[in-house]
Amino acid sequence: MHQLFRLVLGQRDLSRAGDLFSLDDSEIEDCLSQALEEIKVISCSPDYLTNDNDQAVVEICITRITTAIRETGSIERHGAALVSLWESCLEHNLQPQGKDEDTPHAKIASDITSCILQNYNRPPVMALAVPVAVRFLQQGNQELSRNMSSYLSLAAIAKAELLAQHTEAITCSVLGGNAMLLRVLPSVYPRQPEPIHQHIRELTVMMSQLDQAGRQHLLRLLQTISEHHPLVLSSLVPSLIVYISDSDLSDTALSVLVSVAQASPASLVPFLSTLRNVGQKNPWLLGHIAKIHGAVGLTSEVQAHGALQYLVSLLASMEHSAHHTLLLEIRCLTDRYTSILGGGVKDIYRMSNSFTAIARLLGRKLEAESTFSREEEKVQDLSRPCEAESSSDMFAENLRLQVKIQAFEQKMGNEVEEFEEKINKNVTEQLTRNKSKSLALHAVRTRSINSDSSPEGEGLDLSTELGVCEASPSPETRPALTTLQENHKLTETQPDTSPNSEGQKVVVGDPREGDRLWIHLRDNMEEIKTFCAEMIKQIPIPEHCVIEDSHRGCVAKLSFSCPLKGHYCLYGKSCFSLCSHQPHLWIQIMLLALQSKVSEALCCQDECVKQLRKLWEKTQLTGAHSFELAMTQATVPHKKDVDSLQMYLEEVRFFDLFSYSEEEGGWLCFMCSNPEKATVVNQDGQPLIEGKLKEKQVRWKFIKRWKTRYFTLAGNQLLFRRGKSKDELDNSTIELSKVQSVKVVAKKRRDRGLPRAFEIFTDSKTYVLKAQDEKHAEEWLQCINVAVAQARERENREATTYL
């Protein structure tokens, strides 16, 4: 063992422990296992729990050893000794003794956990660690269990077989409330399904108690089960039906139900009407719902007839991408029960060039066959002599039908494209004729964005768009709105006609009838206005949005300013900017905000909508939904999405600087919302806030050392004195104009009080400060943020004046 390790551990010399960090990793690499064995002896001694000196020595030595192991990559060499020390902690009490206070052995276990389990991709290390890690789950320490669960989830991805033998223990831990381990179960299920089968009902009951991420992981487990043993889930169908209305869970829940329906169709029969209602409200789910109806329809001719009627009704309304699924389900049903449609079906496919026409003709065929069946019952005796001949003809007809359907599927894409081209041509002609009538409307409702004004890329200036979309028309906008009403009436009362390819006249109505977005916004206008009336009080609408690339994907760079622009306004010449990793959600909210300001539904031809589509396309991944489809999937964002934006705004301290004004109907900056404070704050020498804060003296991060200072925030400076009184001399100053950001320090295990702490970043130094409690910390944070914003605004005004 290295001489310094022998001195520190042998004599418990805390004064020399810090010197271990001055040694090079290579100097101590050979003796790390010996040092770990010595630490194990110390930690297992009877007086360790009461000896603060020994605890500090052990804590510093473990930090130095784990650092050396990581830097030298010698985990496999010293893994056995490290796991042995880790396992020895299980022999002692690991449950917290007080509020957020770990026992000494829980601290050791926590320090070692990350060093071992971050090597989840090294099987030799995991073979030693996993059996011990699973035992920690049952020790009653929630923080240890949470950390263990995170690493075990990664281990399950890299080497699931190591965890499979512990499936029972992991499942029991989940049922005990450790929902984080739900993400492990889908990985171990194929190797050990029985323990999960035994508890599947209890796991499903947990669904209502889980957060959204937990539900996703549980549904993924159910999806895995449905792929291997779908009959196990047949009794759980009533529980799963509840979640098909949840936009975040519906797709996975329905895929599970599809697998169950194919194995046990009878279990889905009582819920067909519920599925149809869900499909009507959520068209993107109709593919799954069609498969369930197809599976149920195969059980009997009566069910097949009902399923066919429903599937044919969908054929005319669903998107082109789902038509293939529908035709396959229809063909499977007609193959099984050939008497339902009878003869003549091949003529339908030969004569029709659109799915709408096919649906209409198939519907008539179903009605005709139903009427014929009823009449046939009345003349049953007369029809018997022809029965053999009819059966023979029907068999031959169905054979021909199968061949025709196959040929139709091959030609289907080309025919649909030709049909859509005809429709698009008619719509384009109508749009051209109406273009001159819409010029006045476009003059008011559209604004062009100058690409030169945004060096980072194309953006959307929403303040301009919102400014021209007022619900109450001004004298300037009234003529345009009148034109809109006249155009709308003209379109309704005088539909245009144009010849089709066969020379026949086709009536063409409002060209916007083919605009999916316009129809959606028109039909949900009231719901959107109601949502926005409440949402605007929680989430501000950005004035400008730019989409930028980052290493984590696309981000939305958003800018906010104060509409009042008062004398002491914090954002009269500048903006509050932030970057969000939820650009899709912001784009949807901006669209809804635009729509809530006008009485007419927006359409895809509006300039503001085009600009939003451009932003969307910059964020769009390959295979993702188009702008129109994404904007019409749900009328308004889910509550959890709005809450997530609100939480993010809190994290970036937006609400320190802005507050919603009912009187103004918008978000005002701190100074404009509190004019009585503005006059006080801007008096020379008048402090905004003052009092005692603790400053962290940072040399070694694992050593907690705070020094109390007296701070005064006034003008453009944060002044602090080296003593605890404001009368003491030896001042130091932080220039607020040089502050880059102010952030709350994340809560860590070593500093339990850190929710009270915050960091001030300047261009040359970082200050870590801690207030008396969370309330005082919030007051200091808000005042500092306001003062920093004020300092920046003052500089911007001076620069503008100079120019």
PDB file of N, CA and C in Angstrom, residues 645-713:
ATOM      1  N   LEU A 645     -44.301  23.067 -19.914  1.00  0.00           N
ATOM      2  CA  LEU A 645     -43.810  24.374 -20.345  1.00  0.00           C
ATOM      3  C   LEU A 645     -43.739  25.346 -19.175  1.00  0.00           C
ATOM      4  N   GLN A 646     -44.756  25.286 -18.316  1.00  0.00           N
ATOM      5  CA  GLN A 646     -44.772  26.178 -17.156  1.00  0.00           C
ATOM      6  C   GLN A 646     -43.598  25.872 -16.223  1.00  0.00           C
ATOM      7  N   MET A 647     -43.309  24.578 -16.028  1.00  0.00           N
ATOM      8  CA  MET A 647     -42.175  24.195 -15.189  1.00  0.00           C
ATOM      9  C   MET A 647     -40.857  24.680 -15.788  1.00  0.00           C
ATOM     10  N   TYR A 648     -40.743  24.588 -17.112  1.00  0.00           N
ATOM     11  CA  TYR A 648     -39.504  25.040 -17.759  1.00  0.00           C
ATOM     12  C   TYR A 648     -39.337  26.552 -17.607  1.00  0.00           C
ATOM     13  N   LEU A 649     -40.431  27.294 -17.758  1.00  0.00           N
ATOM     14  CA  LEU A 649     -40.360  28.743 -17.566  1.00  0.00           C
ATOM     15  C   LEU A 649     -39.957  29.095 -16.136  1.00  0.00           C
ATOM     16  N   GLU A 650     -40.397  28.281 -15.185  1.00  0.00           N
ATOM     17  CA  GLU A 650     -39.968  28.488 -13.800  1.00  0.00           C
ATOM     18  C   GLU A 650     -38.468  28.224 -13.656  1.00  0.00           C
ATOM     19  N   GLU A 651     -37.982  27.181 -14.326  1.00  0.00           N
ATOM     20  CA  GLU A 651     -36.558  26.841 -14.234  1.00  0.00           C
ATOM     21  C   GLU A 651     -35.680  27.959 -14.772  1.00  0.00           C
ATOM     22  N   VAL A 652     -36.111  28.594 -15.856  1.00  0.00           N
ATOM     23  CA  VAL A 652     -35.293  29.666 -16.439  1.00  0.00           C
ATOM     24  C   VAL A 652     -35.607  31.018 -15.798  1.00  0.00           C
ATOM     25  N   ARG A 653     -36.400  31.003 -14.717  1.00  0.00           N
ATOM     26  CA  ARG A 653     -36.693  32.189 -13.902  1.00  0.00           C
ATOM     27  C   ARG A 653     -37.493  33.233 -14.674  1.00  0.00           C
ATOM     28  N   PHE A 654     -38.323  32.809 -15.628  1.00  0.00           N
ATOM     29  CA  PHE A 654     -39.154  33.743 -16.385  1.00  0.00           C
ATOM     30  C   PHE A 654     -40.106  34.499 -15.463  1.00  0.00           C
ATOM     31  N   PHE A 655     -40.685  33.765 -14.496  1.00  0.00           N
ATOM     32  CA  PHE A 655     -41.699  34.379 -13.641  1.00  0.00           C
ATOM     33  C   PHE A 655     -41.100  35.325 -12.597  1.00  0.00           C
ATOM     34  N   ASP A 656     -39.770  35.357 -12.483  1.00  0.00           N
ATOM     35  CA  ASP A 656     -39.136  36.393 -11.678  1.00  0.00           C
ATOM     36  C   ASP A 656     -39.262  37.754 -12.356  1.00  0.00           C
ATOM     37  N   LEU A 657     -39.304  37.728 -13.680  1.00  0.00           N
ATOM     38  CA  LEU A 657     -39.201  38.961 -14.453  1.00  0.00           C
ATOM     39  C   LEU A 657     -40.515  39.387 -15.088  1.00  0.00           C
ATOM     40  N   PHE A 658     -41.474  38.473 -15.188  1.00  0.00           N
ATOM     41  CA  PHE A 658     -42.759  38.781 -15.808  1.00  0.00           C
ATOM     42  C   PHE A 658     -43.895  38.266 -14.925  1.00  0.00           C
ATOM     43  N   SER A 659     -45.032  38.930 -15.024  1.00  0.00           N
ATOM     44  CA  SER A 659     -46.251  38.458 -14.369  1.00  0.00           C
ATOM     45  C   SER A 659     -47.440  38.837 -15.241  1.00  0.00           C
ATOM     46  N   TYR A 660     -48.500  38.042 -15.154  1.00  0.00           N
ATOM     47  CA  TYR A 660     -49.669  38.280 -16.008  1.00  0.00           C
ATOM     48  C   TYR A 660     -50.545  39.369 -15.413  1.00  0.00           C
ATOM     49  N   SER A 661     -50.950  40.312 -16.227  1.00  0.00           N
ATOM     50  CA  SER A 661     -51.807  41.415 -15.802  1.00  0.00           C
ATOM     51  C   SER A 661     -53.208  41.219 -16.362  1.00  0.00           C
ATOM     52  N   GLU A 662     -54.190  41.035 -15.479  1.00  0.00           N
ATOM     53  CA  GLU A 662     -55.579  40.898 -15.920  1.00  0.00           C
ATOM     54  C   GLU A 662     -56.041  42.194 -16.590  1.00  0.00           C
ATOM     55  N   GLU A 663     -55.594  43.321 -16.037  1.00  0.00           N
ATOM     56  CA  GLU A 663     -56.025  44.612 -16.569  1.00  0.00           C
ATOM     57  C   GLU A 663     -55.532  44.828 -17.990  1.00  0.00           C
ATOM     58  N   GLU A 664     -54.260  44.493 -18.245  1.00  0.00           N
ATOM     59  CA  GLU A 664     -53.683  44.676 -19.582  1.00  0.00           C
ATOM     60  C   GLU A 664     -53.938  43.486 -20.487  1.00  0.00           C
ATOM     61  N   GLY A 665     -54.289  42.347 -19.886  1.00  0.00           N
ATOM     62  CA  GLY A 665     -54.512  41.147 -20.684  1.00  0.00           C
ATOM     63  C   GLY A 665     -53.253  40.603 -21.312  1.00  0.00           C
ATOM     64  N   GLY A 666     -52.116  40.769 -20.644  1.00  0.00           N
ATOM     65  CA  GLY A 666     -50.848  40.275 -21.174  1.00  0.00           C
ATOM     66  C   GLY A 666     -49.796  40.183 -20.084  1.00  0.00           C
ATOM     67  N   TRP A 667     -48.594  39.759 -20.486  1.00  0.00           N
ATOM     68  CA  TRP A 667     -47.490  39.559 -19.543  1.00  0.00           C
ATOM     69  C   TRP A 667     -46.617  40.813 -19.515  1.00  0.00           C
ATOM     70  N   LEU A 668     -46.552  41.445 -18.324  1.00  0.00           N
ATOM     71  CA  LEU A 668     -45.770  42.654 -18.145  1.00  0.00           C
ATOM     72  C   LEU A 668     -44.504  42.338 -17.352  1.00  0.00           C
ATOM     73  N   CYS A 669     -43.442  43.138 -17.593  1.00  0.00           N
ATOM     74  CA  CYS A 669     -42.211  42.936 -16.846  1.00  0.00           C
ATOM     75  C   CYS A 669     -42.399  43.392 -15.398  1.00  0.00           C
ATOM     76  N   PHE A 670     -41.442  43.034 -14.566  1.00  0.00           N
ATOM     77  CA  PHE A 670     -41.539  43.314 -13.131  1.00  0.00           C
ATOM     78  C   PHE A 670     -41.732  44.806 -12.868  1.00  0.00           C
ATOM     79  N   MET A 671     -41.003  45.661 -13.570  1.00  0.00           N
ATOM     80  CA  MET A 671     -41.075  47.090 -13.327  1.00  0.00           C
ATOM     81  C   MET A 671     -42.411  47.679 -13.777  1.00  0.00           C
ATOM     82  N   CYS A 672     -42.921  47.237 -14.917  1.00  0.00           N
ATOM     83  CA  CYS A 672     -44.208  47.751 -15.397  1.00  0.00           C
ATOM     84  C   CYS A 672     -45.366  47.217 -14.558  1.00  0.00           C
ATOM     85  N   SER A 673     -45.196  46.032 -13.973  1.00  0.00           N
ATOM     86  CA  SER A 673     -46.234  45.479 -13.103  1.00  0.00           C
ATOM     87  C   SER A 673     -46.211  46.117 -11.724  1.00  0.00           C
ATOM     88  N   ASN A 674     -45.035  46.613 -11.311  1.00  0.00           N
ATOM     89  CA  ASN A 674     -44.871  47.194  -9.975  1.00  0.00           C
ATOM     90  C   ASN A 674     -44.254  48.591 -10.087  1.00  0.00           C
ATOM     91  N   PRO A 675     -44.980  49.550 -10.651  1.00  0.00           N
ATOM     92  CA  PRO A 675     -44.390  50.886 -10.855  1.00  0.00           C
ATOM     93  C   PRO A 675     -43.987  51.564  -9.547  1.00  0.00           C
ATOM     94  N   GLU A 676     -44.669  51.189  -8.438  1.00  0.00           N
ATOM     95  CA  GLU A 676     -44.297  51.807  -7.155  1.00  0.00           C
ATOM     96  C   GLU A 676     -42.904  51.381  -6.723  1.00  0.00           C
ATOM     97  N   LYS A 677     -42.476  50.153  -7.107  1.00  0.00           N
ATOM     98  CA  LYS A 677     -41.129  49.691  -6.778  1.00  0.00           C
ATOM     99  C   LYS A 677     -40.094  50.286  -7.726  1.00  0.00           C
ATOM    100  N   ALA A 678     -40.521  50.548  -8.949  1.00  0.00           N
ATOM    101  CA  ALA A 678     -39.584  51.042  -9.958  1.00  0.00           C
ATOM    102  C   ALA A 678     -38.960  52.362  -9.532  1.00  0.00           C
ATOM    103  N   THR A 679     -39.769  53.262  -8.988  1.00  0.00           N
ATOM    104  CA  THR A 679     -39.246  54.570  -8.585  1.00  0.00           C
ATOM    105  C   THR A 679     -38.280  54.437  -7.421  1.00  0.00           C
ATOM    106  N   VAL A 680     -38.548  53.489  -6.506  1.00  0.00           N
ATOM    107  CA  VAL A 680     -37.668  53.284  -5.358  1.00  0.00           C
ATOM    108  C   VAL A 680     -36.346  52.674  -5.796  1.00  0.00           C
ATOM    109  N   VAL A 681     -36.453  51.637  -6.642  1.00  0.00           N
ATOM    110  CA  VAL A 681     -35.259  50.905  -7.065  1.00  0.00           C
ATOM    111  C   VAL A 681     -34.296  51.802  -7.826  1.00  0.00           C
ATOM    112  N   ASN A 682     -34.808  52.750  -8.594  1.00  0.00           N
ATOM    113  CA  ASN A 682     -33.959  53.568  -9.443  1.00  0.00           C
ATOM    114  C   ASN A 682     -33.414  54.810  -8.743  1.00  0.00           C
ATOM    115  N   GLN A 683     -33.718  54.974  -7.459  1.00  0.00           N
ATOM    116  CA  GLN A 683     -33.085  56.042  -6.707  1.00  0.00           C
ATOM    117  C   GLN A 683     -31.622  55.678  -6.440  1.00  0.00           C
ATOM    118  N   ASP A 684     -30.760  56.616  -6.539  1.00  0.00           N
ATOM    119  CA  ASP A 684     -29.329  56.373  -6.331  1.00  0.00           C
ATOM    120  C   ASP A 684     -29.085  55.867  -4.919  1.00  0.00           C
ATOM    121  N   GLY A 685     -28.390  54.743  -4.800  1.00  0.00           N
ATOM    122  CA  GLY A 685     -28.006  54.197  -3.506  1.00  0.00           C
ATOM    123  C   GLY A 685     -29.109  53.470  -2.771  1.00  0.00           C
ATOM    124  N   GLN A 686     -30.334  53.469  -3.322  1.00  0.00           N
ATOM    125  CA  GLN A 686     -31.443  52.795  -2.633  1.00  0.00           C
ATOM    126  C   GLN A 686     -31.350  51.291  -2.881  1.00  0.00           C
ATOM    127  N   PRO A 687     -31.147  50.474  -1.838  1.00  0.00           N
ATOM    128  CA  PRO A 687     -30.998  49.020  -2.067  1.00  0.00           C
ATOM    129  C   PRO A 687     -32.329  48.358  -2.422  1.00  0.00           C
ATOM    130  N   LEU A 688     -32.265  47.409  -3.352  1.00  0.00           N
ATOM    131  CA  LEU A 688     -33.442  46.612  -3.691  1.00  0.00           C
ATOM    132  C   LEU A 688     -33.664  45.528  -2.643  1.00  0.00           C
ATOM    133  N   ILE A 689     -32.580  44.960  -2.140  1.00  0.00           N
ATOM    134  CA  ILE A 689     -32.649  43.959  -1.086  1.00  0.00           C
ATOM    135  C   ILE A 689     -31.276  43.889  -0.429  1.00  0.00           C
ATOM    136  N   GLU A 690     -31.247  43.568   0.859  1.00  0.00           N
ATOM    137  CA  GLU A 690     -29.978  43.402   1.552  1.00  0.00           C
ATOM    138  C   GLU A 690     -30.161  42.410   2.687  1.00  0.00           C
ATOM    139  N   GLY A 691     -29.068  41.781   3.102  1.00  0.00           N
ATOM    140  CA  GLY A 691     -29.129  40.818   4.190  1.00  0.00           C
ATOM    141  C   GLY A 691     -27.975  39.837   4.127  1.00  0.00           C
ATOM    142  N   LYS A 692     -28.009  38.836   5.002  1.00  0.00           N
ATOM    143  CA  LYS A 692     -26.929  37.857   5.104  1.00  0.00           C
ATOM    144  C   LYS A 692     -27.150  36.696   4.145  1.00  0.00           C
ATOM    145  N   LEU A 693     -26.077  36.307   3.492  1.00  0.00           N
ATOM    146  CA  LEU A 693     -26.035  35.106   2.665  1.00  0.00           C
ATOM    147  C   LEU A 693     -24.749  34.365   2.988  1.00  0.00           C
ATOM    148  N   LYS A 694     -24.762  33.061   2.744  1.00  0.00           N
ATOM    149  CA  LYS A 694     -23.544  32.273   2.930  1.00  0.00           C
ATOM    150  C   LYS A 694     -22.885  32.058   1.574  1.00  0.00           C
ATOM    151  N   GLU A 695     -21.578  32.292   1.530  1.00  0.00           N
ATOM    152  CA  GLU A 695     -20.809  32.078   0.309  1.00  0.00           C
ATOM    153  C   GLU A 695     -19.976  30.822   0.478  1.00  0.00           C
ATOM    154  N   LYS A 696     -20.013  29.947  -0.526  1.00  0.00           N
ATOM    155  CA  LYS A 696     -19.269  28.694  -0.433  1.00  0.00           C
ATOM    156  C   LYS A 696     -17.812  28.928  -0.815  1.00  0.00           C
ATOM    157  N   GLN A 697     -16.924  28.472   0.073  1.00  0.00           N
ATOM    158  CA  GLN A 697     -15.489  28.544  -0.198  1.00  0.00           C
ATOM    159  C   GLN A 697     -15.089  27.221  -0.842  1.00  0.00           C
ATOM    160  N   VAL A 698     -14.838  27.222  -2.134  1.00  0.00           N
ATOM    161  CA  VAL A 698     -14.673  25.968  -2.868  1.00  0.00           C
ATOM    162  C   VAL A 698     -13.201  25.682  -3.094  1.00  0.00           C
ATOM    163  N   ARG A 699     -12.685  24.600  -2.474  1.00  0.00           N
ATOM    164  CA  ARG A 699     -11.388  24.066  -2.852  1.00  0.00           C
ATOM    165  C   ARG A 699     -11.603  22.629  -3.291  1.00  0.00           C
ATOM    166  N   TRP A 700     -12.039  21.780  -2.351  1.00  0.00           N
ATOM    167  CA  TRP A 700     -12.460  20.421  -2.690  1.00  0.00           C
ATOM    168  C   TRP A 700     -13.985  20.385  -2.630  1.00  0.00           C
ATOM    169  N   LYS A 701     -14.605  19.857  -3.671  1.00  0.00           N
ATOM    170  CA  LYS A 701     -16.057  19.897  -3.739  1.00  0.00           C
ATOM    171  C   LYS A 701     -16.730  19.038  -2.675  1.00  0.00           C
ATOM    172  N   PHE A 702     -16.003  18.029  -2.179  1.00  0.00           N
ATOM    173  CA  PHE A 702     -16.626  17.144  -1.188  1.00  0.00           C
ATOM    174  C   PHE A 702     -16.539  17.726   0.220  1.00  0.00           C
ATOM    175  N   ILE A 703     -15.839  18.833   0.387  1.00  0.00           N
ATOM    176  CA  ILE A 703     -15.741  19.475   1.698  1.00  0.00           C
ATOM    177  C   ILE A 703     -16.693  20.667   1.724  1.00  0.00           C
ATOM    178  N   LYS A 704     -17.626  20.655   2.674  1.00  0.00           N
ATOM    179  CA  LYS A 704     -18.609  21.728   2.780  1.00  0.00           C
ATOM    180  C   LYS A 704     -18.030  22.824   3.686  1.00  0.00           C
ATOM    181  N   ARG A 705     -17.813  24.012   3.120  1.00  0.00           N
ATOM    182  CA  ARG A 705     -17.272  25.107   3.900  1.00  0.00           C
ATOM    183  C   ARG A 705     -17.945  26.396   3.420  1.00  0.00           C
ATOM    184  N   TRP A 706     -18.781  26.989   4.282  1.00  0.00           N
ATOM    185  CA  TRP A 706     -19.536  28.187   3.939  1.00  0.00           C
ATOM    186  C   TRP A 706     -19.081  29.347   4.830  1.00  0.00           C
ATOM    187  N   LYS A 707     -19.092  30.548   4.282  1.00  0.00           N
ATOM    188  CA  LYS A 707     -18.715  31.743   5.020  1.00  0.00           C
ATOM    189  C   LYS A 707     -19.847  32.763   4.912  1.00  0.00           C
ATOM    190  N   THR A 708     -20.346  33.250   6.060  1.00  0.00           N
ATOM    191  CA  THR A 708     -21.444  34.209   6.062  1.00  0.00           C
ATOM    192  C   THR A 708     -20.943  35.597   5.674  1.00  0.00           C
ATOM    193  N   ARG A 709     -21.636  36.234   4.719  1.00  0.00           N
ATOM    194  CA  ARG A 709     -21.322  37.594   4.265  1.00  0.00           C
ATOM    195  C   ARG A 709     -22.587  38.449   4.348  1.00  0.00           C
ATOM    196  N   TYR A 710     -22.380  39.779   4.329  1.00  0.00           N
ATOM    197  CA  TYR A 710     -23.518  40.694   4.279  1.00  0.00           C
ATOM    198  C   TYR A 710     -23.586  41.286   2.875  1.00  0.00           C
ATOM    199  N   PHE A 711     -24.716  41.054   2.173  1.00  0.00           N
ATOM    200  CA  PHE A 711     -24.862  41.452   0.775  1.00  0.00           C
ATOM    201  C   PHE A 711     -25.864  42.598   0.656  1.00  0.00           C
ATOM    202  N   THR A 712     -25.600  43.503  -0.281  1.00  0.00           N
ATOM    203  CA  THR A 712     -26.510  44.609  -0.592  1.00  0.00           C
ATOM    204  C   THR A 712     -26.640  44.701  -2.114  1.00  0.00           C
ATOM    205  N   LEU A 713     -27.890  44.662  -2.603  1.00  0.00           N
ATOM    206  CA  LEU A 713     -28.159  44.770  -4.038  1.00  0.00           C
ATOM    207  C   LEU A 713     -28.714  46.172  -4.299  1.00  0.00           C
TER     208      LEU A 713
END
